Amino acid sequence: DIVLLDVAMPEIDGYETCRRLKADPVTCAIPVIFITAADAEHDEAQGLALGAIDHITKPFAPAVVRARVQNQLALVKANAELRKFHAAVDHSSAGIVITNRDALVEYVNDAFAAMSGYRSDEVLGQTPALLKAFDPPGETYESLVAAIESGQSWRGELQTRRKDGSLSWEDISVSPILDPAGAVTHFVAIKSDINRRKELEQTLRELAVTDPLTGVANRRRLMELGAQEVQRAQRTHEPLSVLMLDIDHFKRVNDTRGHPAGDAVICALARVAGERLRELDTVARMGGEEFAVILPMTDSRGALEIAERLRE
């Protein structure tokens, strides 16, 4: 655990012994304390230059030596714990950023570099605003800033900007680091990549409002958009029209050609409607062969023209 080393010894002195201990990978980390009658300033300096951690001059009080040894053993244990936690942080799959109280970055781990595309030397001394993807900042970002300024913890989802300019969704937890007096000295942020989860959520949202056969809006989406457009038309006093479409004698298609042919006809109608309408219009399948089309800013004459075009 520790080496107490005299200087004046036969065959090899303490300085050479220390030099060899520090040169050997097996023993280089063991703390060395010189205990010697040599009390010259250069003797102490020589020992410290070789890697010793302390220099005790004879004659000594045993209680003093014991206290110094205990202090150094406690320091060795603390350093071992620190190395363990440092290794855990360095190799964590979550991105970790530590800033000082002025929000200047003092540390980032490898996972942060992989997530952001920035090397550590490119962000040290910078502020996390380097990764901000809000212009102007959104409410979520503003709540983060408010929490940091008040020394509070914060957790939420933010969209950040990678070095290559692409956007990335992250789950971020920010916590203050306090000194023994309770004053904020640093902040630590832990970031997880949630892009895959966001993609799945978007897919589920689209499935919930999309007709699985045709890919156009379903009845649920039609009702949502319809309510929004009615409110907008009432607010702006602009016209709004809705077309209702179906396929005459559609049951005969299913009965004579089969349901796959009926599905193909339904998909063809959805495709034709989508290709011949404006971007602001919405095609929705009500069910079976019944469709509806929402036509914002369209009066009855315009709706009639669109209906004839679709029918043809």
mmCIF file of C-alpha atoms in Angstrom:
data_model
loop_
_atom_site.group_PDB
_atom_site.id
_atom_site.type_symbol
_atom_site.label_atom_id
_atom_site.label_comp_id
_atom_site.label_asym_id
_atom_site.label_seq_id
_atom_site.Cartn_x
_atom_site.Cartn_y
_atom_site.Cartn_z
ATOM 1 C CA ASP A 1 0.000 0.000 0.000
ATOM 2 C CA ILE A 2 2.815 2.413 0.831
ATOM 3 C CA VAL A 3 6.635 2.428 0.986
ATOM 4 C CA LEU A 4 8.560 4.075 3.853
ATOM 5 C CA LEU A 5 12.046 4.492 2.458
ATOM 6 C CA ASP A 6 15.324 5.492 4.046
ATOM 7 C CA VAL A 7 17.992 7.225 1.965
ATOM 8 C CA ALA A 8 21.292 5.980 3.400
ATOM 9 C CA MET A 9 21.277 2.214 2.723
ATOM 10 C CA PRO A 10 24.025 -0.285 1.711
ATOM 11 C CA GLU A 11 24.600 -1.203 -1.945
ATOM 12 C CA ILE A 12 21.743 1.001 -3.247
ATOM 13 C CA ASP A 13 20.510 4.267 -1.726
ATOM 14 C CA GLY A 14 16.893 5.347 -1.313
ATOM 15 C CA TYR A 15 16.902 7.665 -4.295
ATOM 16 C CA GLU A 16 17.927 4.888 -6.698
ATOM 17 C CA THR A 17 15.427 2.540 -5.048
ATOM 18 C CA CYS A 18 12.646 5.097 -5.610
ATOM 19 C CA ARG A 19 13.762 5.609 -9.208
ATOM 20 C CA ARG A 20 13.501 1.872 -9.901
ATOM 21 C CA LEU A 21 10.137 1.569 -8.144
ATOM 22 C CA LYS A 22 8.705 4.364 -10.255
ATOM 23 C CA ALA A 23 10.128 2.854 -13.459
ATOM 24 C CA ASP A 24 8.423 -0.521 -12.863
ATOM 25 C CA PRO A 25 4.758 -0.661 -14.028
ATOM 26 C CA VAL A 26 3.972 -3.043 -11.155
ATOM 27 C CA THR A 27 5.166 -0.671 -8.415
ATOM 28 C CA CYS A 28 5.036 2.778 -10.014
ATOM 29 C CA ALA A 29 1.703 3.710 -8.393
ATOM 30 C CA ILE A 30 2.734 2.810 -4.830
ATOM 31 C CA PRO A 31 3.223 6.003 -2.753
ATOM 32 C CA VAL A 32 6.743 6.540 -1.378
ATOM 33 C CA ILE A 33 7.573 8.527 1.776
ATOM 34 C CA PHE A 34 11.235 9.249 2.473
ATOM 35 C CA ILE A 35 12.292 9.030 6.122
ATOM 36 C CA THR A 36 15.842 10.274 6.455
ATOM 37 C CA ALA A 37 18.298 12.147 8.629
ATOM 38 C CA ALA A 38 19.205 14.275 5.615
ATOM 39 C CA ASP A 39 17.287 17.467 6.095
ATOM 40 C CA ALA A 40 18.901 19.648 3.462
ATOM 41 C CA GLU A 41 16.464 21.394 1.170
ATOM 42 C CA HIS A 42 17.948 19.831 -1.943
ATOM 43 C CA ASP A 43 17.596 16.341 -0.434
ATOM 44 C CA GLU A 44 13.855 16.838 0.030
ATOM 45 C CA ALA A 45 13.550 18.346 -3.439
ATOM 46 C CA GLN A 46 15.432 15.401 -4.966
ATOM 47 C CA GLY A 47 13.081 12.918 -3.321
ATOM 48 C CA LEU A 48 9.953 14.775 -4.446
ATOM 49 C CA ALA A 49 11.338 15.097 -7.972
ATOM 50 C CA LEU A 50 11.681 11.294 -8.109
ATOM 51 C CA GLY A 51 7.979 10.907 -7.317
ATOM 52 C CA ALA A 52 7.904 10.664 -3.518
ATOM 53 C CA ILE A 53 4.800 12.111 -1.882
ATOM 54 C CA ASP A 54 6.355 13.183 1.431
ATOM 55 C CA HIS A 55 9.681 13.718 3.225
ATOM 56 C CA ILE A 56 10.004 13.124 6.965
ATOM 57 C CA THR A 57 13.198 14.112 8.785
ATOM 58 C CA LYS A 58 14.706 12.101 11.621
ATOM 59 C CA PRO A 59 14.299 12.203 14.518
ATOM 60 C CA PHE A 60 10.543 12.005 14.139
ATOM 61 C CA ALA A 61 7.521 11.645 16.369
ATOM 62 C CA PRO A 62 5.833 8.279 15.666
ATOM 63 C CA ALA A 63 2.386 9.855 15.954
ATOM 64 C CA VAL A 64 3.278 12.324 13.199
ATOM 65 C CA VAL A 65 4.506 9.559 10.892
ATOM 66 C CA ARG A 66 1.399 7.506 11.644
ATOM 67 C CA ALA A 67 -0.870 10.453 10.846
ATOM 68 C CA ARG A 68 0.956 11.183 7.578
ATOM 69 C CA VAL A 69 0.786 7.534 6.529
ATOM 70 C CA GLN A 70 -2.939 7.387 7.304
ATOM 71 C CA ASN A 71 -3.523 10.569 5.317
ATOM 72 C CA GLN A 72 -1.643 9.205 2.336
ATOM 73 C CA LEU A 73 -3.482 5.861 2.479
ATOM 74 C CA ALA A 74 -6.789 7.748 2.543
ATOM 75 C CA LEU A 75 -5.600 9.756 -0.465
ATOM 76 C CA VAL A 76 -4.632 6.557 -2.305
ATOM 77 C CA LYS A 77 -8.092 5.120 -1.640
ATOM 78 C CA ALA A 78 -9.776 8.338 -2.781
ATOM 79 C CA ASN A 79 -7.682 8.400 -5.967
ATOM 80 C CA ALA A 80 -8.611 4.785 -6.688
ATOM 81 C CA GLU A 81 -12.297 5.643 -6.282
ATOM 82 C CA LEU A 82 -11.830 8.680 -8.487
ATOM 83 C CA ARG A 83 -10.165 6.592 -11.213
ATOM 84 C CA LYS A 84 -13.027 4.084 -11.024
ATOM 85 C CA PHE A 85 -15.699 6.739 -11.405
ATOM 86 C CA HIS A 86 -13.696 8.528 -14.095
ATOM 87 C CA ALA A 87 -13.472 5.296 -16.091
ATOM 88 C CA ALA A 88 -17.212 4.700 -15.649
ATOM 89 C CA VAL A 89 -18.017 8.215 -16.882
ATOM 90 C CA ASP A 90 -15.560 8.004 -19.777
ATOM 91 C CA HIS A 91 -17.039 4.728 -21.015
ATOM 92 C CA SER A 92 -20.691 5.485 -20.292
ATOM 93 C CA SER A 93 -23.083 5.073 -23.220
ATOM 94 C CA ALA A 94 -24.741 8.339 -22.175
ATOM 95 C CA GLY A 95 -23.202 11.640 -23.184
ATOM 96 C CA ILE A 96 -21.904 13.518 -20.144
ATOM 97 C CA VAL A 97 -21.038 17.220 -19.989
ATOM 98 C CA ILE A 98 -19.694 19.091 -16.962
ATOM 99 C CA THR A 99 -19.693 22.881 -16.936
ATOM 100 C CA ASN A 100 -18.629 25.434 -14.372
ATOM 101 C CA ARG A 101 -21.167 27.776 -12.794
ATOM 102 C CA ASP A 102 -20.756 30.147 -15.748
ATOM 103 C CA ALA A 103 -21.879 27.338 -18.103
ATOM 104 C CA LEU A 104 -18.425 26.939 -19.687
ATOM 105 C CA VAL A 105 -17.698 23.306 -20.601
ATOM 106 C CA GLU A 106 -14.904 21.724 -18.562
ATOM 107 C CA TYR A 107 -15.407 18.043 -19.475
ATOM 108 C CA VAL A 108 -17.145 15.861 -22.045
ATOM 109 C CA ASN A 109 -16.905 12.093 -22.445
ATOM 110 C CA ASP A 110 -16.478 9.971 -25.581
ATOM 111 C CA ALA A 111 -20.220 9.289 -25.874
ATOM 112 C CA PHE A 112 -20.895 13.034 -26.089
ATOM 113 C CA ALA A 113 -18.321 13.328 -28.892
ATOM 114 C CA ALA A 114 -19.982 10.455 -30.770
ATOM 115 C CA MET A 115 -23.468 11.950 -30.344
ATOM 116 C CA SER A 116 -22.567 15.538 -31.245
ATOM 117 C CA GLY A 117 -19.710 15.065 -33.729
ATOM 118 C CA TYR A 118 -17.580 17.555 -31.773
ATOM 119 C CA ARG A 119 -14.162 16.621 -30.382
ATOM 120 C CA SER A 120 -13.592 17.500 -26.743
ATOM 121 C CA ASP A 121 -11.065 20.208 -27.610
ATOM 122 C CA GLU A 122 -13.698 21.888 -29.800
ATOM 123 C CA VAL A 123 -16.192 22.343 -26.942
ATOM 124 C CA LEU A 124 -13.995 22.847 -23.866
ATOM 125 C CA GLY A 125 -14.342 26.435 -22.763
ATOM 126 C CA GLN A 126 -17.476 26.864 -24.892
ATOM 127 C CA THR A 127 -21.075 26.975 -23.659
ATOM 128 C CA PRO A 128 -23.658 24.249 -24.446
ATOM 129 C CA ALA A 129 -25.466 26.861 -26.561
ATOM 130 C CA LEU A 130 -23.116 25.634 -29.296
ATOM 131 C CA LEU A 131 -25.550 22.703 -29.678
ATOM 132 C CA LYS A 132 -28.755 24.758 -29.500
ATOM 133 C CA ALA A 133 -31.211 24.080 -32.289
ATOM 134 C CA PHE A 134 -33.772 26.726 -31.358
ATOM 135 C CA ASP A 135 -34.019 30.095 -33.091
ATOM 136 C CA PRO A 136 -35.645 31.704 -31.237
ATOM 137 C CA PRO A 137 -35.344 29.375 -28.205
ATOM 138 C CA GLY A 138 -38.420 27.270 -27.533
ATOM 139 C CA GLU A 139 -40.229 27.038 -24.216
ATOM 140 C CA THR A 140 -38.351 23.862 -23.266
ATOM 141 C CA TYR A 141 -34.967 25.498 -23.766
ATOM 142 C CA GLU A 142 -36.098 28.549 -21.827
ATOM 143 C CA SER A 143 -37.193 26.361 -18.896
ATOM 144 C CA LEU A 144 -33.743 24.715 -18.938
ATOM 145 C CA VAL A 145 -32.006 28.100 -18.799
ATOM 146 C CA ALA A 146 -34.292 29.240 -15.963
ATOM 147 C CA ALA A 147 -33.535 26.077 -13.956
ATOM 148 C CA ILE A 148 -29.779 26.514 -14.382
ATOM 149 C CA GLU A 149 -29.884 30.177 -13.426
ATOM 150 C CA SER A 150 -31.767 29.296 -10.236
ATOM 151 C CA GLY A 151 -29.458 26.363 -9.398
ATOM 152 C CA GLN A 152 -32.203 23.748 -9.829
ATOM 153 C CA SER A 153 -32.238 20.336 -11.499
ATOM 154 C CA TRP A 154 -33.989 19.945 -14.849
ATOM 155 C CA ARG A 155 -34.988 17.088 -17.120
ATOM 156 C CA GLY A 156 -36.605 17.137 -20.521
ATOM 157 C CA GLU A 157 -36.268 16.455 -24.225
ATOM 158 C CA LEU A 158 -34.397 18.830 -26.501
ATOM 159 C CA GLN A 159 -33.531 18.872 -30.159
ATOM 160 C CA THR A 160 -29.844 19.709 -30.530
ATOM 161 C CA ARG A 161 -27.717 20.413 -33.570
ATOM 162 C CA ARG A 162 -24.766 18.172 -34.417
ATOM 163 C CA LYS A 163 -21.525 19.498 -35.841
ATOM 164 C CA ASP A 164 -22.619 18.505 -39.357
ATOM 165 C CA GLY A 165 -25.778 20.613 -38.968
ATOM 166 C CA SER A 166 -28.201 17.700 -38.594
ATOM 167 C CA LEU A 167 -30.720 17.701 -35.752
ATOM 168 C CA SER A 168 -30.835 15.143 -32.965
ATOM 169 C CA TRP A 169 -33.403 14.470 -30.233
ATOM 170 C CA GLU A 170 -31.932 13.928 -26.770
ATOM 171 C CA ASP A 171 -33.278 13.170 -23.313
ATOM 172 C CA ILE A 172 -31.264 15.490 -21.040
ATOM 173 C CA SER A 173 -30.936 15.630 -17.265
ATOM 174 C CA VAL A 174 -29.092 18.612 -15.750
ATOM 175 C CA SER A 175 -28.150 18.778 -12.056
ATOM 176 C CA PRO A 176 -26.099 21.265 -10.023
ATOM 177 C CA ILE A 177 -22.962 20.184 -8.134
ATOM 178 C CA LEU A 178 -22.778 21.840 -4.712
ATOM 179 C CA ASP A 179 -19.842 22.553 -2.410
ATOM 180 C CA PRO A 180 -20.078 21.724 1.340
ATOM 181 C CA ALA A 181 -21.621 25.151 1.942
ATOM 182 C CA GLY A 182 -24.393 24.443 -0.564
ATOM 183 C CA ALA A 183 -23.138 26.829 -3.251
ATOM 184 C CA VAL A 184 -23.301 25.755 -6.911
ATOM 185 C CA THR A 185 -19.833 25.088 -8.344
ATOM 186 C CA HIS A 186 -20.639 23.085 -11.477
ATOM 187 C CA PHE A 187 -23.442 21.543 -13.505
ATOM 188 C CA VAL A 188 -23.496 18.009 -14.907
ATOM 189 C CA ALA A 189 -25.673 17.091 -17.892
ATOM 190 C CA ILE A 190 -26.450 13.490 -18.870
ATOM 191 C CA LYS A 191 -27.712 13.080 -22.433
ATOM 192 C CA SER A 192 -29.292 10.047 -24.121
ATOM 193 C CA ASP A 193 -29.992 9.686 -27.844
ATOM 194 C CA ILE A 194 -33.764 9.227 -28.343
ATOM 195 C CA ASN A 195 -33.943 9.659 -32.131
ATOM 196 C CA ARG A 196 -35.127 6.090 -32.651
ATOM 197 C CA ARG A 197 -37.873 6.526 -30.063
ATOM 198 C CA LYS A 198 -38.982 9.789 -31.685
ATOM 199 C CA GLU A 199 -39.141 8.076 -35.076
ATOM 200 C CA LEU A 200 -41.307 5.300 -33.628
ATOM 201 C CA GLU A 201 -43.575 7.842 -31.934
ATOM 202 C CA GLN A 202 -43.983 9.726 -35.208
ATOM 203 C CA THR A 203 -44.762 6.476 -37.010
ATOM 204 C CA LEU A 204 -47.396 5.589 -34.424
ATOM 205 C CA ARG A 205 -48.943 9.062 -34.686
ATOM 206 C CA GLU A 206 -49.097 8.734 -38.466
ATOM 207 C CA LEU A 207 -50.625 5.260 -38.237
ATOM 208 C CA ALA A 208 -53.276 6.579 -35.854
ATOM 209 C CA VAL A 209 -54.487 9.163 -38.383
ATOM 210 C CA THR A 210 -53.709 7.394 -41.679
ATOM 211 C CA ASP A 211 -55.855 4.949 -43.636
ATOM 212 C CA PRO A 212 -53.746 1.772 -43.893
ATOM 213 C CA LEU A 213 -55.018 0.824 -47.371
ATOM 214 C CA THR A 214 -54.673 4.113 -49.256
ATOM 215 C CA GLY A 215 -52.229 6.107 -47.123
ATOM 216 C CA VAL A 216 -54.520 9.163 -47.045
ATOM 217 C CA ALA A 217 -56.033 10.612 -43.867
ATOM 218 C CA ASN A 218 -58.555 8.447 -42.025
ATOM 219 C CA ARG A 219 -61.905 9.449 -40.506
ATOM 220 C CA ARG A 220 -60.272 10.494 -37.219
ATOM 221 C CA ARG A 221 -57.860 12.835 -38.966
ATOM 222 C CA LEU A 222 -60.682 14.187 -41.121
ATOM 223 C CA MET A 223 -62.695 15.167 -38.060
ATOM 224 C CA GLU A 224 -59.661 16.839 -36.432
ATOM 225 C CA LEU A 225 -58.739 18.823 -39.540
ATOM 226 C CA GLY A 226 -62.365 19.596 -40.284
ATOM 227 C CA ALA A 227 -62.866 21.176 -36.864
ATOM 228 C CA GLN A 228 -59.660 23.211 -37.259
ATOM 229 C CA GLU A 229 -60.654 24.464 -40.711
ATOM 230 C CA VAL A 230 -64.161 25.424 -39.576
ATOM 231 C CA GLN A 231 -62.677 27.493 -36.746
ATOM 232 C CA ARG A 232 -60.176 29.109 -39.110
ATOM 233 C CA ALA A 233 -62.885 29.932 -41.665
ATOM 234 C CA GLN A 234 -65.070 31.473 -38.967
ATOM 235 C CA ARG A 235 -62.135 33.509 -37.702
ATOM 236 C CA THR A 236 -60.941 34.752 -41.106
ATOM 237 C CA HIS A 237 -64.378 34.850 -42.841
ATOM 238 C CA GLU A 238 -62.937 32.841 -45.736
ATOM 239 C CA PRO A 239 -64.974 30.206 -47.598
ATOM 240 C CA LEU A 240 -64.618 26.515 -46.837
ATOM 241 C CA SER A 241 -65.983 23.573 -48.841
ATOM 242 C CA VAL A 242 -66.149 19.840 -48.282
ATOM 243 C CA LEU A 243 -66.632 17.266 -51.060
ATOM 244 C CA MET A 244 -68.097 13.829 -50.415
ATOM 245 C CA LEU A 245 -67.089 11.146 -52.946
ATOM 246 C CA ASP A 246 -67.970 7.526 -53.464
ATOM 247 C CA ILE A 247 -67.775 4.954 -56.270
ATOM 248 C CA ASP A 248 -71.027 4.031 -57.965
ATOM 249 C CA HIS A 249 -71.849 0.291 -58.054
ATOM 250 C CA PHE A 250 -68.694 -0.499 -56.085
ATOM 251 C CA LYS A 251 -70.255 -3.651 -54.618
ATOM 252 C CA ARG A 252 -70.414 -5.057 -58.176
ATOM 253 C CA VAL A 253 -66.616 -4.699 -58.459
ATOM 254 C CA ASN A 254 -66.055 -6.714 -55.302
ATOM 255 C CA ASP A 255 -68.646 -9.319 -56.294
ATOM 256 C CA THR A 256 -67.350 -9.877 -59.839
ATOM 257 C CA ARG A 257 -63.634 -9.089 -59.567
ATOM 258 C CA GLY A 258 -62.896 -9.884 -55.931
ATOM 259 C CA HIS A 259 -61.830 -7.761 -52.997
ATOM 260 C CA PRO A 260 -58.199 -7.285 -54.178
ATOM 261 C CA ALA A 261 -59.596 -5.597 -57.325
ATOM 262 C CA GLY A 262 -61.930 -3.515 -55.140
ATOM 263 C CA ASP A 263 -58.953 -2.426 -53.016
ATOM 264 C CA ALA A 264 -57.054 -1.457 -56.173
ATOM 265 C CA VAL A 265 -59.973 0.732 -57.318
ATOM 266 C CA ILE A 266 -60.148 2.451 -53.914
ATOM 267 C CA CYS A 267 -56.385 3.122 -53.983
ATOM 268 C CA ALA A 268 -56.669 4.468 -57.538
ATOM 269 C CA LEU A 269 -59.340 6.960 -56.463
ATOM 270 C CA ALA A 270 -57.203 8.113 -53.529
ATOM 271 C CA ARG A 271 -54.194 8.514 -55.841
ATOM 272 C CA VAL A 272 -56.138 10.479 -58.464
ATOM 273 C CA ALA A 273 -57.578 12.789 -55.807
ATOM 274 C CA GLY A 274 -54.172 13.378 -54.238
ATOM 275 C CA GLU A 275 -52.526 14.180 -57.577
ATOM 276 C CA ARG A 276 -55.162 16.722 -58.662
ATOM 277 C CA LEU A 277 -55.630 18.734 -55.495
ATOM 278 C CA ARG A 278 -53.700 21.597 -53.941
ATOM 279 C CA GLU A 279 -51.232 21.119 -51.058
ATOM 280 C CA LEU A 280 -53.621 22.810 -48.637
ATOM 281 C CA ASP A 281 -56.442 20.380 -49.496
ATOM 282 C CA THR A 282 -56.943 17.157 -47.566
ATOM 283 C CA VAL A 283 -58.221 13.823 -48.895
ATOM 284 C CA ALA A 284 -59.595 11.401 -46.323
ATOM 285 C CA ARG A 285 -61.160 7.951 -46.538
ATOM 286 C CA MET A 286 -64.369 7.773 -44.541
ATOM 287 C CA GLY A 287 -64.707 4.009 -44.920
ATOM 288 C CA GLY A 288 -65.400 1.525 -47.713
ATOM 289 C CA GLU A 289 -65.373 3.456 -51.005
ATOM 290 C CA GLU A 290 -66.437 6.736 -49.378
ATOM 291 C CA PHE A 291 -64.034 9.691 -49.347
ATOM 292 C CA ALA A 292 -64.150 13.310 -48.236
ATOM 293 C CA VAL A 293 -62.062 16.254 -49.419
ATOM 294 C CA ILE A 294 -61.555 19.402 -47.323
ATOM 295 C CA LEU A 295 -61.070 22.487 -49.527
ATOM 296 C CA PRO A 296 -59.950 25.543 -47.508
ATOM 297 C CA MET A 297 -60.467 29.011 -49.036
ATOM 298 C CA THR A 298 -62.784 27.509 -51.679
ATOM 299 C CA ASP A 299 -66.339 28.642 -52.383
ATOM 300 C CA SER A 300 -69.125 26.538 -53.909
ATOM 301 C CA ARG A 301 -68.192 27.450 -57.484
ATOM 302 C CA GLY A 302 -64.573 26.423 -56.924
ATOM 303 C CA ALA A 303 -65.669 23.238 -55.218
ATOM 304 C CA LEU A 304 -67.902 22.358 -58.181
ATOM 305 C CA GLU A 305 -64.997 22.767 -60.585
ATOM 306 C CA ILE A 306 -62.776 20.532 -58.456
ATOM 307 C CA ALA A 307 -65.552 17.934 -58.157
ATOM 308 C CA GLU A 308 -66.001 17.810 -61.941
ATOM 309 C CA ARG A 309 -62.238 17.516 -62.444
ATOM 310 C CA LEU A 310 -62.054 14.605 -60.024
ATOM 311 C CA ARG A 311 -65.090 12.907 -61.557
ATOM 312 C CA GLU A 312 -63.588 13.103 -65.029
#
